[in-house]
Amino acid sequence: MIILGVLLIAWVGALTRTVFGFGEALVSMPLLALIGFDLQTSTALIGAVGLLVALPATIREWHHIDFKAVRRLVTGSLIGVPLGILVIKKVPAAIVLHGLGIFLIAYGIYSLWHSLSGRVGRPHLQAQGYDYLTGIISGALGSAYNSHGVPVAVYGTLKKWSAQQLRAILQAHFLCVGILVVASHLAAGFWSIKALEVLAVVIPGLLVVVPFGNWLVARIAPQRAIKLVYGGALIIFGILLMTK
């Protein structure tokens, strides 16, 4: 029975990633912990699922990817990954996660209000150096708490990326970082026969979940998609972080 729960959670996470462009770990990891699934196996499984979802998404969104921005983000992430390990060892997880959750909720509410009011703000943080800084934060949060998509999503909204551009850059970034994440999980010994068996059962469901998510995205107006990122994803994911 627990395996059925794991499959459903993994598929819900994949659907979340497909629709919003990020957030599968924020949804899946707390739920897997709730049903008592092994933490290391959960980490390896969700990392692999994220990589499998990112690959076709990156191919599909190829023409909308700003490769220079992705390169800067990934370069920053390489620096941020060891910082995340340091954070795990030195700072209590509750402090970091609750602080990030409060920020996401506040920023999501503000951005949703700003969007619904019809005000069009000017893009912020346009200097290329901010790409590296965001990548560093993303790498740190990714290696520490599997939350590497959150900083890039917030950064994209500040830069006024379109919904399609934001999703494309997120997926390309996830693909590059996801390879590093899965490799690190292998090196850390997180993978086991059990994890491989569960992944083998999860994959056929992805062939249904991912196209369904793309079908939903195609029927959401771009402006509404941005509002969903502001109001739906950021606020909900902030609440999820507060419960970790």
PDB file of C-alpha atoms in Angstrom:
ATOM      1  CA  MET A   1       0.000   0.000   0.000  1.00  0.00           C
ATOM      2  CA  ILE A   2       2.870   2.386   0.811  1.00  0.00           C
ATOM      3  CA  ILE A   3       4.292   1.892  -2.692  1.00  0.00           C
ATOM      4  CA  LEU A   4       1.007   3.104  -4.203  1.00  0.00           C
ATOM      5  CA  GLY A   5       1.285   6.223  -2.061  1.00  0.00           C
ATOM      6  CA  VAL A   6       4.866   6.773  -3.210  1.00  0.00           C
ATOM      7  CA  LEU A   7       3.827   6.474  -6.860  1.00  0.00           C
ATOM      8  CA  LEU A   8       0.944   8.928  -6.462  1.00  0.00           C
ATOM      9  CA  ILE A   9       3.180  11.423  -4.659  1.00  0.00           C
ATOM     10  CA  ALA A  10       5.910  11.163  -7.305  1.00  0.00           C
ATOM     11  CA  TRP A  11       3.366  11.718 -10.078  1.00  0.00           C
ATOM     12  CA  VAL A  12       1.799  14.699  -8.288  1.00  0.00           C
ATOM     13  CA  GLY A  13       5.282  16.170  -7.937  1.00  0.00           C
ATOM     14  CA  ALA A  14       5.969  15.626 -11.647  1.00  0.00           C
ATOM     15  CA  LEU A  15       2.656  17.304 -12.512  1.00  0.00           C
ATOM     16  CA  THR A  16       3.556  20.260 -10.276  1.00  0.00           C
ATOM     17  CA  ARG A  17       6.915  20.644 -12.023  1.00  0.00           C
ATOM     18  CA  THR A  18       5.316  20.419 -15.483  1.00  0.00           C
ATOM     19  CA  VAL A  19       2.653  23.044 -14.769  1.00  0.00           C
ATOM     20  CA  PHE A  20       4.595  25.554 -12.642  1.00  0.00           C
ATOM     21  CA  GLY A  21       8.117  24.799 -13.827  1.00  0.00           C
ATOM     22  CA  PHE A  22       9.393  24.028 -10.311  1.00  0.00           C
ATOM     23  CA  GLY A  23       8.292  22.823  -6.894  1.00  0.00           C
ATOM     24  CA  GLU A  24       8.138  19.034  -7.207  1.00  0.00           C
ATOM     25  CA  ALA A  25      10.495  18.474  -4.269  1.00  0.00           C
ATOM     26  CA  LEU A  26       8.593  20.940  -2.088  1.00  0.00           C
ATOM     27  CA  VAL A  27       5.426  18.926  -2.719  1.00  0.00           C
ATOM     28  CA  SER A  28       6.826  15.395  -2.797  1.00  0.00           C
ATOM     29  CA  MET A  29       9.437  15.307  -0.037  1.00  0.00           C
ATOM     30  CA  PRO A  30       7.134  16.317   2.887  1.00  0.00           C
ATOM     31  CA  LEU A  31       4.454  13.883   1.685  1.00  0.00           C
ATOM     32  CA  LEU A  32       6.920  11.013   1.355  1.00  0.00           C
ATOM     33  CA  ALA A  33       8.167  11.757   4.869  1.00  0.00           C
ATOM     34  CA  LEU A  34       4.571  11.805   6.078  1.00  0.00           C
ATOM     35  CA  ILE A  35       3.944   8.233   4.888  1.00  0.00           C
ATOM     36  CA  GLY A  36       7.235   7.086   6.391  1.00  0.00           C
ATOM     37  CA  PHE A  37       9.161   6.398   3.189  1.00  0.00           C
ATOM     38  CA  ASP A  38      12.940   6.146   3.563  1.00  0.00           C
ATOM     39  CA  LEU A  39      14.562   9.596   3.334  1.00  0.00           C
ATOM     40  CA  GLN A  40      17.582   8.606   1.236  1.00  0.00           C
ATOM     41  CA  THR A  41      15.436   6.623  -1.200  1.00  0.00           C
ATOM     42  CA  SER A  42      12.987   9.543  -1.393  1.00  0.00           C
ATOM     43  CA  THR A  43      15.797  11.990  -2.129  1.00  0.00           C
ATOM     44  CA  ALA A  44      17.240   9.785  -4.875  1.00  0.00           C
ATOM     45  CA  LEU A  45      13.815   9.069  -6.391  1.00  0.00           C
ATOM     46  CA  ILE A  46      12.613  12.681  -6.529  1.00  0.00           C
ATOM     47  CA  GLY A  47      15.974  13.825  -7.892  1.00  0.00           C
ATOM     48  CA  ALA A  48      15.737  11.289 -10.716  1.00  0.00           C
ATOM     49  CA  VAL A  49      12.095  12.115 -11.448  1.00  0.00           C
ATOM     50  CA  GLY A  50      12.970  15.812 -11.645  1.00  0.00           C
ATOM     51  CA  LEU A  51      15.725  15.057 -14.141  1.00  0.00           C
ATOM     52  CA  LEU A  52      13.416  12.886 -16.272  1.00  0.00           C
ATOM     53  CA  VAL A  53      10.770  15.638 -16.356  1.00  0.00           C
ATOM     54  CA  ALA A  54      13.324  18.347 -17.156  1.00  0.00           C
ATOM     55  CA  LEU A  55      14.790  16.553 -20.190  1.00  0.00           C
ATOM     56  CA  PRO A  56      11.707  16.539 -22.485  1.00  0.00           C
ATOM     57  CA  ALA A  57      10.647  19.958 -21.152  1.00  0.00           C
ATOM     58  CA  THR A  58      14.024  21.432 -22.085  1.00  0.00           C
ATOM     59  CA  ILE A  59      13.812  19.923 -25.578  1.00  0.00           C
ATOM     60  CA  ARG A  60      10.275  21.234 -26.033  1.00  0.00           C
ATOM     61  CA  GLU A  61      11.128  24.751 -24.818  1.00  0.00           C
ATOM     62  CA  TRP A  62      14.497  24.853 -26.630  1.00  0.00           C
ATOM     63  CA  HIS A  63      13.753  27.970 -28.701  1.00  0.00           C
ATOM     64  CA  HIS A  64      12.645  29.963 -25.641  1.00  0.00           C
ATOM     65  CA  ILE A  65      15.754  29.312 -23.535  1.00  0.00           C
ATOM     66  CA  ASP A  66      18.184  32.130 -22.796  1.00  0.00           C
ATOM     67  CA  PHE A  67      21.307  29.944 -22.818  1.00  0.00           C
ATOM     68  CA  LYS A  68      23.588  32.705 -21.593  1.00  0.00           C
ATOM     69  CA  ALA A  69      21.393  33.234 -18.541  1.00  0.00           C
ATOM     70  CA  VAL A  70      21.262  29.472 -17.929  1.00  0.00           C
ATOM     71  CA  ARG A  71      25.054  29.232 -18.163  1.00  0.00           C
ATOM     72  CA  ARG A  72      25.452  31.964 -15.560  1.00  0.00           C
ATOM     73  CA  LEU A  73      22.863  30.364 -13.277  1.00  0.00           C
ATOM     74  CA  VAL A  74      24.506  26.939 -13.506  1.00  0.00           C
ATOM     75  CA  THR A  75      27.965  28.433 -12.909  1.00  0.00           C
ATOM     76  CA  GLY A  76      26.643  30.072  -9.760  1.00  0.00           C
ATOM     77  CA  SER A  77      25.013  26.805  -8.701  1.00  0.00           C
ATOM     78  CA  LEU A  78      28.361  25.014  -8.871  1.00  0.00           C
ATOM     79  CA  ILE A  79      29.640  27.504  -6.305  1.00  0.00           C
ATOM     80  CA  GLY A  80      26.490  27.282  -4.215  1.00  0.00           C
ATOM     81  CA  VAL A  81      26.360  23.488  -3.841  1.00  0.00           C
ATOM     82  CA  PRO A  82      29.237  23.231  -1.312  1.00  0.00           C
ATOM     83  CA  LEU A  83      27.835  26.264   0.510  1.00  0.00           C
ATOM     84  CA  GLY A  84      24.586  24.366   0.948  1.00  0.00           C
ATOM     85  CA  ILE A  85      26.436  21.480   2.561  1.00  0.00           C
ATOM     86  CA  LEU A  86      28.039  23.984   4.936  1.00  0.00           C
ATOM     87  CA  VAL A  87      24.628  25.459   5.756  1.00  0.00           C
ATOM     88  CA  ILE A  88      23.305  21.994   6.641  1.00  0.00           C
ATOM     89  CA  LYS A  89      26.152  21.495   9.109  1.00  0.00           C
ATOM     90  CA  LYS A  90      26.144  24.971  10.684  1.00  0.00           C
ATOM     91  CA  VAL A  91      22.570  26.344  10.586  1.00  0.00           C
ATOM     92  CA  PRO A  92      19.434  24.639  11.964  1.00  0.00           C
ATOM     93  CA  ALA A  93      17.203  23.628   9.044  1.00  0.00           C
ATOM     94  CA  ALA A  94      14.078  25.078  10.674  1.00  0.00           C
ATOM     95  CA  ILE A  95      15.553  28.586  10.713  1.00  0.00           C
ATOM     96  CA  VAL A  96      16.447  28.563   7.014  1.00  0.00           C
ATOM     97  CA  LEU A  97      13.261  26.848   5.812  1.00  0.00           C
ATOM     98  CA  HIS A  98      10.891  28.936   7.916  1.00  0.00           C
ATOM     99  CA  GLY A  99      12.653  32.131   6.862  1.00  0.00           C
ATOM    100  CA  LEU A 100      12.427  31.147   3.210  1.00  0.00           C
ATOM    101  CA  GLY A 101       8.782  30.150   3.655  1.00  0.00           C
ATOM    102  CA  ILE A 102       7.861  33.520   5.190  1.00  0.00           C
ATOM    103  CA  PHE A 103       9.652  35.322   2.351  1.00  0.00           C
ATOM    104  CA  LEU A 104       7.830  33.310  -0.321  1.00  0.00           C
ATOM    105  CA  ILE A 105       4.421  33.868   1.253  1.00  0.00           C
ATOM    106  CA  ALA A 106       4.998  37.619   1.616  1.00  0.00           C
ATOM    107  CA  TYR A 107       6.492  37.985  -1.855  1.00  0.00           C
ATOM    108  CA  GLY A 108       3.766  35.846  -3.415  1.00  0.00           C
ATOM    109  CA  ILE A 109       0.980  37.884  -1.820  1.00  0.00           C
ATOM    110  CA  TYR A 110       2.605  41.176  -2.810  1.00  0.00           C
ATOM    111  CA  SER A 111       3.239  40.026  -6.383  1.00  0.00           C
ATOM    112  CA  LEU A 112      -0.275  38.602  -6.758  1.00  0.00           C
ATOM    113  CA  TRP A 113      -1.774  41.877  -5.525  1.00  0.00           C
ATOM    114  CA  HIS A 114       0.491  43.833  -7.855  1.00  0.00           C
ATOM    115  CA  SER A 115      -0.503  41.640 -10.795  1.00  0.00           C
ATOM    116  CA  LEU A 116      -4.248  41.736 -10.096  1.00  0.00           C
ATOM    117  CA  SER A 117      -4.171  45.508  -9.659  1.00  0.00           C
ATOM    118  CA  GLY A 118      -3.029  45.834 -13.270  1.00  0.00           C
ATOM    119  CA  ARG A 119       0.188  47.656 -12.447  1.00  0.00           C
ATOM    120  CA  VAL A 120       3.103  46.826 -14.695  1.00  0.00           C
ATOM    121  CA  GLY A 121       6.357  47.296 -12.839  1.00  0.00           C
ATOM    122  CA  ARG A 122       9.739  47.781 -14.400  1.00  0.00           C
ATOM    123  CA  PRO A 123      12.118  44.805 -14.525  1.00  0.00           C
ATOM    124  CA  HIS A 124      14.536  44.581 -11.625  1.00  0.00           C
ATOM    125  CA  LEU A 125      18.014  43.082 -11.163  1.00  0.00           C
ATOM    126  CA  GLN A 126      19.000  43.396 -14.817  1.00  0.00           C
ATOM    127  CA  ALA A 127      22.778  43.233 -14.307  1.00  0.00           C
ATOM    128  CA  GLN A 128      24.225  39.867 -15.378  1.00  0.00           C
ATOM    129  CA  GLY A 129      25.960  39.483 -12.036  1.00  0.00           C
ATOM    130  CA  TYR A 130      22.594  38.783 -10.418  1.00  0.00           C
ATOM    131  CA  ASP A 131      22.345  35.601 -12.538  1.00  0.00           C
ATOM    132  CA  TYR A 132      25.442  34.243 -10.791  1.00  0.00           C
ATOM    133  CA  LEU A 133      24.157  35.331  -7.363  1.00  0.00           C
ATOM    134  CA  THR A 134      20.811  33.624  -7.982  1.00  0.00           C
ATOM    135  CA  GLY A 135      22.651  30.516  -9.141  1.00  0.00           C
ATOM    136  CA  ILE A 136      24.717  30.464  -5.942  1.00  0.00           C
ATOM    137  CA  ILE A 137      21.580  30.712  -3.791  1.00  0.00           C
ATOM    138  CA  SER A 138      19.886  28.077  -5.945  1.00  0.00           C
ATOM    139  CA  GLY A 139      22.802  25.664  -5.638  1.00  0.00           C
ATOM    140  CA  ALA A 140      22.983  26.153  -1.880  1.00  0.00           C
ATOM    141  CA  LEU A 141      19.265  25.584  -1.324  1.00  0.00           C
ATOM    142  CA  GLY A 142      19.294  22.699  -3.788  1.00  0.00           C
ATOM    143  CA  SER A 143      22.094  20.754  -2.145  1.00  0.00           C
ATOM    144  CA  ALA A 144      20.747  21.506   1.324  1.00  0.00           C
ATOM    145  CA  TYR A 145      16.965  21.226   0.949  1.00  0.00           C
ATOM    146  CA  ASN A 146      16.115  20.234  -2.666  1.00  0.00           C
ATOM    147  CA  SER A 147      14.705  23.753  -3.196  1.00  0.00           C
ATOM    148  CA  HIS A 148      16.907  24.976  -6.042  1.00  0.00           C
ATOM    149  CA  GLY A 149      13.966  26.087  -8.199  1.00  0.00           C
ATOM    150  CA  VAL A 150      12.597  28.624  -5.740  1.00  0.00           C
ATOM    151  CA  PRO A 151      15.313  31.325  -6.120  1.00  0.00           C
ATOM    152  CA  VAL A 152      15.235  31.074  -9.928  1.00  0.00           C
ATOM    153  CA  ALA A 153      11.438  31.372 -10.007  1.00  0.00           C
ATOM    154  CA  VAL A 154      11.463  34.456  -7.770  1.00  0.00           C
ATOM    155  CA  TYR A 155      14.333  35.952  -9.754  1.00  0.00           C
ATOM    156  CA  GLY A 156      12.490  35.361 -13.025  1.00  0.00           C
ATOM    157  CA  THR A 157       9.451  37.229 -11.767  1.00  0.00           C
ATOM    158  CA  LEU A 158      11.632  40.153 -10.697  1.00  0.00           C
ATOM    159  CA  LYS A 159      13.184  40.260 -14.173  1.00  0.00           C
ATOM    160  CA  LYS A 160       9.679  40.132 -15.710  1.00  0.00           C
ATOM    161  CA  TRP A 161      10.360  36.985 -17.711  1.00  0.00           C
ATOM    162  CA  SER A 162       7.284  35.762 -19.547  1.00  0.00           C
ATOM    163  CA  ALA A 163       5.622  32.587 -18.275  1.00  0.00           C
ATOM    164  CA  GLN A 164       7.033  30.618 -21.204  1.00  0.00           C
ATOM    165  CA  GLN A 165      10.535  32.054 -20.835  1.00  0.00           C
ATOM    166  CA  LEU A 166      10.507  31.438 -17.088  1.00  0.00           C
ATOM    167  CA  ARG A 167       9.439  27.821 -17.541  1.00  0.00           C
ATOM    168  CA  ALA A 168      12.046  27.260 -20.287  1.00  0.00           C
ATOM    169  CA  ILE A 169      14.946  28.684 -18.265  1.00  0.00           C
ATOM    170  CA  LEU A 170      13.846  26.777 -15.174  1.00  0.00           C
ATOM    171  CA  GLN A 171      13.776  23.454 -17.043  1.00  0.00           C
ATOM    172  CA  ALA A 172      17.169  24.009 -18.703  1.00  0.00           C
ATOM    173  CA  HIS A 173      18.645  24.963 -15.340  1.00  0.00           C
ATOM    174  CA  PHE A 174      17.057  21.907 -13.713  1.00  0.00           C
ATOM    175  CA  LEU A 175      18.441  19.636 -16.413  1.00  0.00           C
ATOM    176  CA  CYS A 176      22.011  20.801 -15.822  1.00  0.00           C
ATOM    177  CA  VAL A 177      21.757  20.895 -12.035  1.00  0.00           C
ATOM    178  CA  GLY A 178      19.705  17.681 -11.996  1.00  0.00           C
ATOM    179  CA  ILE A 179      22.560  15.732 -13.566  1.00  0.00           C
ATOM    180  CA  LEU A 180      24.856  16.965 -10.800  1.00  0.00           C
ATOM    181  CA  VAL A 181      22.248  16.160  -8.146  1.00  0.00           C
ATOM    182  CA  VAL A 182      21.679  12.595  -9.357  1.00  0.00           C
ATOM    183  CA  ALA A 183      25.450  12.060  -9.629  1.00  0.00           C
ATOM    184  CA  SER A 184      25.914  13.320  -6.060  1.00  0.00           C
ATOM    185  CA  HIS A 185      23.172  10.968  -4.858  1.00  0.00           C
ATOM    186  CA  LEU A 186      24.957   8.067  -6.522  1.00  0.00           C
ATOM    187  CA  ALA A 187      28.254   9.076  -4.932  1.00  0.00           C
ATOM    188  CA  ALA A 188      26.586   9.408  -1.528  1.00  0.00           C
ATOM    189  CA  GLY A 189      25.124   5.899  -1.750  1.00  0.00           C
ATOM    190  CA  PHE A 190      21.470   7.019  -1.815  1.00  0.00           C
ATOM    191  CA  TRP A 191      20.623   4.655  -4.671  1.00  0.00           C
ATOM    192  CA  SER A 192      19.608   1.081  -3.954  1.00  0.00           C
ATOM    193  CA  ILE A 193      17.773  -1.773  -5.651  1.00  0.00           C
ATOM    194  CA  LYS A 194      14.600  -0.544  -3.953  1.00  0.00           C
ATOM    195  CA  ALA A 195      14.993   2.953  -5.400  1.00  0.00           C
ATOM    196  CA  LEU A 196      15.567   1.545  -8.888  1.00  0.00           C
ATOM    197  CA  GLU A 197      12.501  -0.699  -8.605  1.00  0.00           C
ATOM    198  CA  VAL A 198      10.272   2.205  -7.541  1.00  0.00           C
ATOM    199  CA  LEU A 199      11.660   4.439 -10.300  1.00  0.00           C
ATOM    200  CA  ALA A 200      10.953   1.732 -12.897  1.00  0.00           C
ATOM    201  CA  VAL A 201       7.292   1.752 -11.841  1.00  0.00           C
ATOM    202  CA  VAL A 202       7.114   5.568 -11.691  1.00  0.00           C
ATOM    203  CA  ILE A 203       8.397   6.086 -15.260  1.00  0.00           C
ATOM    204  CA  PRO A 204       5.350   4.669 -17.146  1.00  0.00           C
ATOM    205  CA  GLY A 205       3.098   7.028 -15.197  1.00  0.00           C
ATOM    206  CA  LEU A 206       5.238   9.983 -16.257  1.00  0.00           C
ATOM    207  CA  LEU A 207       4.287   9.204 -19.859  1.00  0.00           C
ATOM    208  CA  VAL A 208       0.728  10.173 -18.870  1.00  0.00           C
ATOM    209  CA  VAL A 209       1.335  12.840 -16.220  1.00  0.00           C
ATOM    210  CA  VAL A 210       3.787  15.004 -18.205  1.00  0.00           C
ATOM    211  CA  PRO A 211       1.625  15.253 -21.388  1.00  0.00           C
ATOM    212  CA  PHE A 212      -1.388  16.015 -19.168  1.00  0.00           C
ATOM    213  CA  GLY A 213       0.564  18.805 -17.483  1.00  0.00           C
ATOM    214  CA  ASN A 214       1.568  20.200 -20.883  1.00  0.00           C
ATOM    215  CA  TRP A 215      -2.079  20.042 -21.934  1.00  0.00           C
ATOM    216  CA  LEU A 216      -3.032  22.120 -18.886  1.00  0.00           C
ATOM    217  CA  VAL A 217      -0.265  24.661 -19.531  1.00  0.00           C
ATOM    218  CA  ALA A 218      -1.356  25.086 -23.166  1.00  0.00           C
ATOM    219  CA  ARG A 219      -4.831  26.067 -21.977  1.00  0.00           C
ATOM    220  CA  ILE A 220      -3.714  28.636 -19.436  1.00  0.00           C
ATOM    221  CA  ALA A 221      -3.395  32.193 -20.731  1.00  0.00           C
ATOM    222  CA  PRO A 222       0.167  33.546 -20.258  1.00  0.00           C
ATOM    223  CA  GLN A 223      -0.928  36.320 -17.921  1.00  0.00           C
ATOM    224  CA  ARG A 224      -2.899  33.865 -15.832  1.00  0.00           C
ATOM    225  CA  ALA A 225       0.112  31.567 -15.755  1.00  0.00           C
ATOM    226  CA  ILE A 226       2.191  34.340 -14.214  1.00  0.00           C
ATOM    227  CA  LYS A 227      -0.555  34.916 -11.624  1.00  0.00           C
ATOM    228  CA  LEU A 228      -0.514  31.201 -10.831  1.00  0.00           C
ATOM    229  CA  VAL A 229       3.224  31.410 -10.221  1.00  0.00           C
ATOM    230  CA  TYR A 230       2.730  34.427  -7.974  1.00  0.00           C
ATOM    231  CA  GLY A 231      -0.386  33.381  -6.087  1.00  0.00           C
ATOM    232  CA  GLY A 232      -0.471  29.624  -6.456  1.00  0.00           C
ATOM    233  CA  ALA A 233       3.074  28.319  -6.495  1.00  0.00           C
ATOM    234  CA  LEU A 234       5.015  30.807  -4.382  1.00  0.00           C
ATOM    235  CA  ILE A 235       2.430  31.121  -1.602  1.00  0.00           C
ATOM    236  CA  ILE A 236       1.630  27.406  -1.456  1.00  0.00           C
ATOM    237  CA  PHE A 237       5.285  26.406  -1.577  1.00  0.00           C
ATOM    238  CA  GLY A 238       6.043  28.956   1.120  1.00  0.00           C
ATOM    239  CA  ILE A 239       3.439  27.314   3.336  1.00  0.00           C
ATOM    240  CA  LEU A 240       4.927  23.887   2.577  1.00  0.00           C
ATOM    241  CA  LEU A 241       8.375  25.126   3.607  1.00  0.00           C
ATOM    242  CA  MET A 242       6.918  26.430   6.869  1.00  0.00           C
ATOM    243  CA  THR A 243       5.621  22.923   7.672  1.00  0.00           C
ATOM    244  CA  LYS A 244       8.985  21.180   7.072  1.00  0.00           C
TER     245      LYS A 244
END
